[in-house]
Amino acid sequence: MRTAALLTAAAALPLAVSAAGTLGFALGDKNGDGSCKVTSDYAKDFTALKGSTSLVRMYAASECSSAEQVLPAASSAGFKVVLGVWPDTEASYAADKAALQSALSSTSNAAAVYGITVGSEALYRGSLTAEQLLSNINDIKKTFPGMKVGTADSWNKYQDGTADPLIKGGVTFFMTNAFAYWQGQELTNATHTYLDDIFQAFTHIQNVAGTTDVELWIGETGWPGSGGTNYGAAIAGTQNAATYFQSAVCATLNWDFNVFFFEAFDEPWKPASVGDSGNAEDETHWGAYTVERVAKYATGC
């Protein structure tokens, strides 16, 4: 891990205040029972989160009418939202684009938007080529002039050059996801792994862009709490999640990086899943807060 280089990369990031990066949270669009959240539910979310952040990111603007429902609550609470477009199918892309056009027709709603991500690990999943994703990003840019538009993907899809057409194509807003947990790392090595992954991705993006004038965020990182499944040497548990937050997340925030933590609240509605390895990959207990919006551990640094 090369601290000097990391600090150079961090210096390019926005919204830095008092030598600290900005913390945001990934926010789901469903209640614990799987029903769609409405504006009043998001208002409760923001009340719970306001001591830790004023920024959230979401994934698919049309799902549960999330853009339409979240933005009024965000505007009232003084929050900003990164909205998402899911471009993996033509139908999902068209639905999310239409949902954004409807929601952002309101001036107050539009003012609550920090930016838009087109795709969430689309390159990692192989759902789209970089060229196809770039076309979608450019279309959203054209549709919403003046809005910050980019994408989010796994750190290794930046590091290995898969995303180079986006960088060369003029995209300047990137989110990098990095989970030492999903690499099966012991907690004692998790922070090192996470920071090294971020360093490799950010350095590659800046080298290909030929400039540090690129907005780089950590789009997702986190650790499951008690009730979650283990993954290799990575052991779920609320105390481990708290330790990871203080060690890994706080390190990047203190170095002036901006971080979205995955995620705000537990999501018990999510079905049990099994990964390619055959191991359980539970995503119901990743929240820094319970589904009842009670903090599990401190999220200050």
mmCIF file of C-alpha atoms in Angstrom:
data_model
loop_
_atom_site.group_PDB
_atom_site.id
_atom_site.type_symbol
_atom_site.label_atom_id
_atom_site.label_comp_id
_atom_site.label_asym_id
_atom_site.label_seq_id
_atom_site.Cartn_x
_atom_site.Cartn_y
_atom_site.Cartn_z
ATOM 1 C CA MET A 1 0.000 0.000 0.000
ATOM 2 C CA ARG A 2 1.539 3.269 -1.136
ATOM 3 C CA THR A 3 0.200 6.049 1.053
ATOM 4 C CA ALA A 4 1.722 8.944 -0.880
ATOM 5 C CA ALA A 5 0.108 7.822 -4.109
ATOM 6 C CA LEU A 6 -3.195 7.286 -2.339
ATOM 7 C CA LEU A 7 -3.062 10.793 -0.953
ATOM 8 C CA THR A 8 -2.341 12.180 -4.424
ATOM 9 C CA ALA A 9 -5.392 10.415 -5.776
ATOM 10 C CA ALA A 10 -7.496 11.557 -2.846
ATOM 11 C CA ALA A 11 -6.617 15.183 -3.454
ATOM 12 C CA ALA A 12 -8.677 15.088 -6.647
ATOM 13 C CA LEU A 13 -11.901 14.169 -4.865
ATOM 14 C CA PRO A 14 -14.796 16.608 -4.341
ATOM 15 C CA LEU A 15 -16.809 17.706 -1.320
ATOM 16 C CA ALA A 16 -13.853 17.487 1.050
ATOM 17 C CA VAL A 17 -14.372 19.367 4.302
ATOM 18 C CA SER A 18 -11.691 19.794 6.963
ATOM 19 C CA ALA A 19 -9.434 17.181 5.362
ATOM 20 C CA ALA A 20 -12.133 14.529 5.520
ATOM 21 C CA GLY A 21 -14.057 12.796 2.779
ATOM 22 C CA THR A 22 -17.814 12.527 2.518
ATOM 23 C CA LEU A 23 -19.689 9.502 3.858
ATOM 24 C CA GLY A 24 -22.850 8.318 2.120
ATOM 25 C CA PHE A 25 -24.966 5.190 2.384
ATOM 26 C CA ALA A 26 -26.472 2.802 -0.135
ATOM 27 C CA LEU A 27 -30.222 2.890 0.428
ATOM 28 C CA GLY A 28 -32.740 0.220 -0.493
ATOM 29 C CA ASP A 29 -36.177 0.952 -1.927
ATOM 30 C CA LYS A 30 -38.118 -1.669 0.038
ATOM 31 C CA ASN A 31 -39.302 -1.980 3.622
ATOM 32 C CA GLY A 32 -38.385 -4.978 5.716
ATOM 33 C CA ASP A 33 -41.473 -6.882 4.606
ATOM 34 C CA GLY A 34 -40.593 -6.353 0.938
ATOM 35 C CA SER A 35 -43.214 -3.699 0.291
ATOM 36 C CA CYS A 36 -42.141 -0.636 -1.667
ATOM 37 C CA LYS A 37 -41.095 2.402 0.324
ATOM 38 C CA VAL A 38 -43.090 5.579 -0.119
ATOM 39 C CA THR A 39 -42.085 9.142 0.666
ATOM 40 C CA SER A 40 -42.982 8.838 4.359
ATOM 41 C CA ASP A 41 -40.735 5.767 4.696
ATOM 42 C CA TYR A 42 -37.807 7.620 3.148
ATOM 43 C CA ALA A 43 -38.465 10.511 5.518
ATOM 44 C CA LYS A 44 -38.004 8.090 8.424
ATOM 45 C CA ASP A 45 -34.805 6.778 6.798
ATOM 46 C CA PHE A 46 -33.387 10.280 6.573
ATOM 47 C CA THR A 47 -34.315 11.088 10.162
ATOM 48 C CA ALA A 48 -32.345 8.025 11.284
ATOM 49 C CA LEU A 49 -29.363 8.800 9.046
ATOM 50 C CA LYS A 50 -29.090 12.546 9.537
ATOM 51 C CA GLY A 51 -26.536 12.268 12.305
ATOM 52 C CA SER A 52 -24.187 10.326 10.033
ATOM 53 C CA THR A 53 -24.762 11.647 6.516
ATOM 54 C CA SER A 54 -26.853 13.754 4.185
ATOM 55 C CA LEU A 55 -26.164 11.648 1.080
ATOM 56 C CA VAL A 56 -27.513 8.328 -0.232
ATOM 57 C CA ARG A 57 -27.259 6.365 -3.446
ATOM 58 C CA MET A 58 -29.873 4.164 -5.110
ATOM 59 C CA TYR A 59 -29.842 1.793 -8.039
ATOM 60 C CA ALA A 60 -32.917 1.737 -10.284
ATOM 61 C CA ALA A 61 -35.105 4.837 -10.591
ATOM 62 C CA SER A 62 -38.232 2.988 -11.724
ATOM 63 C CA GLU A 63 -38.155 0.140 -9.207
ATOM 64 C CA CYS A 64 -40.794 0.856 -6.580
ATOM 65 C CA SER A 65 -41.093 4.312 -8.199
ATOM 66 C CA SER A 66 -38.066 5.093 -6.045
ATOM 67 C CA ALA A 67 -36.999 8.321 -7.759
ATOM 68 C CA GLU A 68 -40.506 9.734 -7.518
ATOM 69 C CA GLN A 69 -40.858 8.709 -3.871
ATOM 70 C CA VAL A 70 -37.402 9.479 -2.458
ATOM 71 C CA LEU A 71 -36.735 12.930 -3.884
ATOM 72 C CA PRO A 72 -39.481 14.857 -2.056
ATOM 73 C CA ALA A 73 -38.306 13.339 1.234
ATOM 74 C CA ALA A 74 -34.685 14.137 0.414
ATOM 75 C CA SER A 75 -35.547 17.710 -0.487
ATOM 76 C CA SER A 76 -37.423 18.205 2.795
ATOM 77 C CA ALA A 77 -34.629 16.633 4.862
ATOM 78 C CA GLY A 78 -31.756 18.442 3.126
ATOM 79 C CA PHE A 79 -30.361 15.218 1.650
ATOM 80 C CA LYS A 80 -28.811 14.623 -1.767
ATOM 81 C CA VAL A 81 -29.408 11.441 -3.755
ATOM 82 C CA VAL A 82 -27.397 9.629 -6.394
ATOM 83 C CA LEU A 83 -30.063 8.010 -8.546
ATOM 84 C CA GLY A 84 -29.507 4.900 -10.629
ATOM 85 C CA VAL A 85 -30.287 3.577 -14.078
ATOM 86 C CA TRP A 86 -30.191 -0.212 -14.548
ATOM 87 C CA PRO A 87 -29.076 -0.626 -18.172
ATOM 88 C CA ASP A 88 -28.714 -4.411 -18.255
ATOM 89 C CA THR A 89 -31.817 -4.855 -20.416
ATOM 90 C CA GLU A 90 -33.486 -2.518 -22.868
ATOM 91 C CA ALA A 91 -36.671 -2.659 -20.798
ATOM 92 C CA SER A 92 -34.983 -1.713 -17.504
ATOM 93 C CA TYR A 93 -33.021 1.061 -19.172
ATOM 94 C CA ALA A 94 -36.114 2.547 -20.797
ATOM 95 C CA ALA A 95 -38.137 2.297 -17.579
ATOM 96 C CA ASP A 96 -35.467 4.002 -15.470
ATOM 97 C CA LYS A 97 -34.899 6.734 -18.038
ATOM 98 C CA ALA A 98 -38.635 7.451 -18.149
ATOM 99 C CA ALA A 99 -38.806 7.455 -14.335
ATOM 100 C CA LEU A 100 -36.004 10.011 -14.187
ATOM 101 C CA GLN A 101 -37.661 12.209 -16.786
ATOM 102 C CA SER A 102 -40.844 12.233 -14.747
ATOM 103 C CA ALA A 103 -39.228 12.741 -11.334
ATOM 104 C CA LEU A 104 -36.773 15.406 -12.459
ATOM 105 C CA SER A 105 -39.458 17.521 -14.122
ATOM 106 C CA SER A 106 -39.897 19.040 -10.654
ATOM 107 C CA THR A 107 -37.334 21.724 -9.866
ATOM 108 C CA SER A 108 -37.260 20.851 -6.172
ATOM 109 C CA ASN A 109 -36.772 17.164 -6.969
ATOM 110 C CA ALA A 110 -33.948 17.910 -9.411
ATOM 111 C CA ALA A 111 -32.216 20.068 -6.799
ATOM 112 C CA ALA A 112 -32.011 17.050 -4.483
ATOM 113 C CA VAL A 113 -30.050 14.975 -7.033
ATOM 114 C CA TYR A 114 -26.281 14.795 -6.643
ATOM 115 C CA GLY A 115 -25.792 12.696 -9.751
ATOM 116 C CA ILE A 116 -26.860 9.638 -11.739
ATOM 117 C CA THR A 117 -25.065 6.323 -12.110
ATOM 118 C CA VAL A 118 -25.801 4.298 -15.219
ATOM 119 C CA GLY A 119 -25.078 0.709 -14.278
ATOM 120 C CA SER A 120 -24.039 -0.977 -11.073
ATOM 121 C CA GLU A 121 -21.355 -3.587 -11.805
ATOM 122 C CA ALA A 122 -22.687 -4.081 -15.330
ATOM 123 C CA LEU A 123 -19.136 -4.694 -16.575
ATOM 124 C CA TYR A 124 -18.381 -7.079 -13.717
ATOM 125 C CA ARG A 125 -21.455 -9.150 -14.543
ATOM 126 C CA GLY A 126 -20.764 -8.939 -18.273
ATOM 127 C CA SER A 127 -24.264 -7.572 -18.869
ATOM 128 C CA LEU A 128 -22.912 -4.924 -21.237
ATOM 129 C CA THR A 129 -19.695 -4.147 -23.024
ATOM 130 C CA ALA A 130 -17.930 -0.929 -22.116
ATOM 131 C CA GLU A 131 -18.916 0.501 -25.482
ATOM 132 C CA GLN A 132 -22.596 -0.281 -24.872
ATOM 133 C CA LEU A 133 -22.425 1.201 -21.391
ATOM 134 C CA LEU A 134 -20.745 4.347 -22.714
ATOM 135 C CA SER A 135 -23.560 4.769 -25.226
ATOM 136 C CA ASN A 136 -26.114 4.592 -22.425
ATOM 137 C CA ILE A 137 -24.170 7.044 -20.262
ATOM 138 C CA ASN A 138 -23.959 9.514 -23.117
ATOM 139 C CA ASP A 139 -27.679 9.165 -23.768
ATOM 140 C CA ILE A 140 -28.489 9.968 -20.127
ATOM 141 C CA LYS A 141 -26.068 12.907 -20.240
ATOM 142 C CA LYS A 142 -27.861 14.240 -23.305
ATOM 143 C CA THR A 143 -31.265 13.737 -21.722
ATOM 144 C CA PHE A 144 -30.288 15.515 -18.494
ATOM 145 C CA PRO A 145 -27.842 18.262 -19.473
ATOM 146 C CA GLY A 146 -25.878 19.699 -16.590
ATOM 147 C CA MET A 147 -26.439 16.608 -14.443
ATOM 148 C CA LYS A 148 -23.427 14.659 -13.204
ATOM 149 C CA VAL A 149 -23.585 11.221 -14.890
ATOM 150 C CA GLY A 150 -21.246 8.248 -14.494
ATOM 151 C CA THR A 151 -21.192 4.596 -13.482
ATOM 152 C CA ALA A 152 -20.322 2.226 -10.648
ATOM 153 C CA ASP A 153 -18.406 -1.019 -11.028
ATOM 154 C CA SER A 154 -16.112 -3.439 -9.285
ATOM 155 C CA TRP A 155 -12.582 -2.184 -8.647
ATOM 156 C CA ASN A 156 -11.022 -4.895 -10.833
ATOM 157 C CA LYS A 157 -13.003 -3.849 -13.922
ATOM 158 C CA TYR A 158 -11.183 -0.522 -13.725
ATOM 159 C CA GLN A 159 -7.827 -2.034 -12.800
ATOM 160 C CA ASP A 160 -7.824 -4.594 -15.624
ATOM 161 C CA GLY A 161 -8.747 -2.120 -18.363
ATOM 162 C CA THR A 162 -12.292 -3.330 -19.015
ATOM 163 C CA ALA A 163 -13.640 0.165 -18.307
ATOM 164 C CA ASP A 164 -10.999 1.995 -20.376
ATOM 165 C CA PRO A 165 -13.450 2.880 -23.185
ATOM 166 C CA LEU A 166 -15.490 4.811 -20.617
ATOM 167 C CA ILE A 167 -12.478 6.727 -19.381
ATOM 168 C CA LYS A 168 -11.250 7.460 -22.905
ATOM 169 C CA GLY A 169 -14.814 8.291 -23.920
ATOM 170 C CA GLY A 170 -15.013 11.259 -21.593
ATOM 171 C CA VAL A 171 -16.784 9.876 -18.513
ATOM 172 C CA THR A 172 -15.472 11.734 -15.460
ATOM 173 C CA PHE A 173 -17.645 10.380 -12.621
ATOM 174 C CA PHE A 174 -16.742 6.885 -11.410
ATOM 175 C CA MET A 175 -17.690 4.796 -8.409
ATOM 176 C CA THR A 176 -15.471 1.879 -7.451
ATOM 177 C CA ASN A 177 -16.847 -1.016 -5.390
ATOM 178 C CA ALA A 178 -14.419 -2.941 -3.199
ATOM 179 C CA PHE A 179 -15.270 -5.687 -0.716
ATOM 180 C CA ALA A 180 -12.443 -7.423 1.114
ATOM 181 C CA TYR A 181 -15.208 -9.566 2.598
ATOM 182 C CA TRP A 182 -16.164 -11.023 -0.791
ATOM 183 C CA GLN A 183 -12.488 -11.790 -1.343
ATOM 184 C CA GLY A 184 -12.601 -13.991 1.743
ATOM 185 C CA GLN A 185 -10.122 -11.893 3.685
ATOM 186 C CA GLU A 186 -9.603 -12.187 7.416
ATOM 187 C CA LEU A 187 -10.617 -9.064 9.265
ATOM 188 C CA THR A 188 -6.972 -8.396 10.174
ATOM 189 C CA ASN A 189 -6.086 -8.107 6.477
ATOM 190 C CA ALA A 190 -9.330 -6.600 5.229
ATOM 191 C CA THR A 191 -8.350 -2.934 5.415
ATOM 192 C CA HIS A 192 -5.090 -3.541 3.560
ATOM 193 C CA THR A 193 -6.875 -5.486 0.824
ATOM 194 C CA TYR A 194 -9.577 -2.845 0.451
ATOM 195 C CA LEU A 195 -7.150 0.065 0.282
ATOM 196 C CA ASP A 196 -4.904 -1.739 -2.194
ATOM 197 C CA ASP A 197 -7.903 -2.486 -4.442
ATOM 198 C CA ILE A 198 -9.012 1.153 -4.364
ATOM 199 C CA PHE A 199 -5.485 2.375 -5.038
ATOM 200 C CA GLN A 200 -5.130 0.128 -8.084
ATOM 201 C CA ALA A 201 -8.475 1.198 -9.534
ATOM 202 C CA PHE A 202 -8.083 4.936 -8.914
ATOM 203 C CA THR A 203 -4.514 5.012 -10.176
ATOM 204 C CA HIS A 204 -5.473 3.215 -13.383
ATOM 205 C CA ILE A 205 -8.387 5.577 -14.032
ATOM 206 C CA GLN A 206 -6.203 8.649 -13.565
ATOM 207 C CA ASN A 207 -3.395 7.223 -15.688
ATOM 208 C CA VAL A 208 -5.738 6.421 -18.569
ATOM 209 C CA ALA A 209 -7.514 9.772 -18.237
ATOM 210 C CA GLY A 210 -4.160 11.555 -18.132
ATOM 211 C CA THR A 211 -5.460 13.819 -15.385
ATOM 212 C CA THR A 212 -6.534 13.869 -11.761
ATOM 213 C CA ASP A 213 -9.559 15.949 -12.784
ATOM 214 C CA VAL A 214 -11.861 12.935 -12.498
ATOM 215 C CA GLU A 215 -14.418 12.503 -9.719
ATOM 216 C CA LEU A 216 -13.737 9.214 -7.967
ATOM 217 C CA TRP A 217 -15.859 7.650 -5.256
ATOM 218 C CA ILE A 218 -15.820 4.388 -3.388
ATOM 219 C CA GLY A 219 -19.273 3.249 -4.489
ATOM 220 C CA GLU A 220 -19.692 0.325 -2.115
ATOM 221 C CA THR A 221 -17.806 -1.289 0.705
ATOM 222 C CA GLY A 222 -18.994 -2.943 3.871
ATOM 223 C CA TRP A 223 -19.112 -5.984 6.131
ATOM 224 C CA PRO A 224 -22.109 -8.075 7.237
ATOM 225 C CA GLY A 225 -23.279 -7.986 10.819
ATOM 226 C CA SER A 226 -24.533 -10.763 13.052
ATOM 227 C CA GLY A 227 -26.928 -13.060 11.220
ATOM 228 C CA GLY A 228 -24.979 -12.782 7.983
ATOM 229 C CA THR A 229 -23.039 -15.618 6.408
ATOM 230 C CA ASN A 230 -19.289 -16.143 6.541
ATOM 231 C CA TYR A 231 -17.294 -16.155 3.324
ATOM 232 C CA GLY A 232 -14.032 -18.035 3.481
ATOM 233 C CA ALA A 233 -11.918 -16.455 6.205
ATOM 234 C CA ALA A 234 -14.223 -13.413 6.340
ATOM 235 C CA ILE A 235 -16.422 -13.804 9.418
ATOM 236 C CA ALA A 236 -19.736 -11.989 9.684
ATOM 237 C CA GLY A 237 -20.604 -10.270 12.941
ATOM 238 C CA THR A 238 -21.671 -6.870 14.198
ATOM 239 C CA GLN A 239 -18.436 -6.288 16.108
ATOM 240 C CA ASN A 240 -16.425 -7.236 13.016
ATOM 241 C CA ALA A 241 -18.527 -4.854 10.934
ATOM 242 C CA ALA A 242 -17.899 -2.086 13.443
ATOM 243 C CA THR A 243 -14.165 -2.808 13.390
ATOM 244 C CA TYR A 244 -14.110 -2.766 9.591
ATOM 245 C CA PHE A 245 -15.942 0.538 9.518
ATOM 246 C CA GLN A 246 -13.522 2.190 11.926
ATOM 247 C CA SER A 247 -10.427 0.715 10.281
ATOM 248 C CA ALA A 248 -11.204 0.701 6.551
ATOM 249 C CA VAL A 249 -13.972 3.224 6.005
ATOM 250 C CA CYS A 250 -12.571 5.780 8.422
ATOM 251 C CA ALA A 251 -9.107 5.403 6.884
ATOM 252 C CA THR A 252 -10.381 6.399 3.463
ATOM 253 C CA LEU A 253 -12.568 9.180 4.833
ATOM 254 C CA ASN A 254 -9.661 10.565 6.837
ATOM 255 C CA TRP A 255 -7.521 10.483 3.695
ATOM 256 C CA ASP A 256 -10.073 12.646 1.897
ATOM 257 C CA PHE A 257 -11.767 9.883 -0.067
ATOM 258 C CA ASN A 258 -15.534 9.855 -0.486
ATOM 259 C CA VAL A 259 -17.230 6.593 0.494
ATOM 260 C CA PHE A 260 -20.665 5.036 0.110
ATOM 261 C CA PHE A 261 -21.104 2.393 2.778
ATOM 262 C CA PHE A 262 -23.116 -0.691 1.870
ATOM 263 C CA GLU A 263 -25.565 -0.312 3.323
ATOM 264 C CA ALA A 264 -27.808 1.880 5.466
ATOM 265 C CA PHE A 265 -30.389 -0.605 6.774
ATOM 266 C CA ASP A 266 -30.737 -4.372 6.972
ATOM 267 C CA GLU A 267 -32.938 -5.822 4.230
ATOM 268 C CA PRO A 268 -34.557 -9.016 5.568
ATOM 269 C CA TRP A 269 -36.852 -9.235 2.538
ATOM 270 C CA LYS A 270 -33.973 -10.294 0.299
ATOM 271 C CA PRO A 271 -34.062 -13.982 -0.676
ATOM 272 C CA ALA A 272 -31.309 -16.378 0.303
ATOM 273 C CA SER A 273 -28.735 -16.650 -2.452
ATOM 274 C CA VAL A 274 -25.837 -18.895 -3.374
ATOM 275 C CA GLY A 275 -22.772 -17.602 -5.207
ATOM 276 C CA ASP A 276 -20.769 -19.165 -8.013
ATOM 277 C CA SER A 277 -18.602 -20.867 -5.402
ATOM 278 C CA GLY A 278 -21.610 -22.702 -3.996
ATOM 279 C CA ASN A 279 -21.351 -20.769 -0.748
ATOM 280 C CA ALA A 280 -24.245 -18.827 0.767
ATOM 281 C CA GLU A 281 -24.094 -15.125 -0.051
ATOM 282 C CA ASP A 282 -26.500 -13.505 2.383
ATOM 283 C CA GLU A 283 -27.271 -9.807 1.888
ATOM 284 C CA THR A 284 -29.900 -9.363 4.582
ATOM 285 C CA HIS A 285 -27.653 -8.180 7.435
ATOM 286 C CA TRP A 286 -25.309 -5.644 5.850
ATOM 287 C CA GLY A 287 -26.894 -2.531 7.325
ATOM 288 C CA ALA A 288 -25.151 -0.184 9.706
ATOM 289 C CA TYR A 289 -28.672 0.131 11.107
ATOM 290 C CA THR A 290 -31.283 -2.517 11.803
ATOM 291 C CA VAL A 291 -34.414 -2.699 9.679
ATOM 292 C CA GLU A 292 -36.079 -0.783 12.537
ATOM 293 C CA ARG A 293 -33.571 2.024 11.885
ATOM 294 C CA VAL A 294 -31.579 1.526 15.097
ATOM 295 C CA ALA A 295 -27.810 2.029 14.796
ATOM 296 C CA LYS A 296 -25.800 -1.164 15.328
ATOM 297 C CA TYR A 297 -22.521 0.675 15.842
ATOM 298 C CA ALA A 298 -20.982 4.128 15.579
ATOM 299 C CA THR A 299 -20.528 5.483 12.058
ATOM 300 C CA GLY A 300 -18.454 8.483 13.011
ATOM 301 C CA CYS A 301 -14.694 8.684 12.620
#
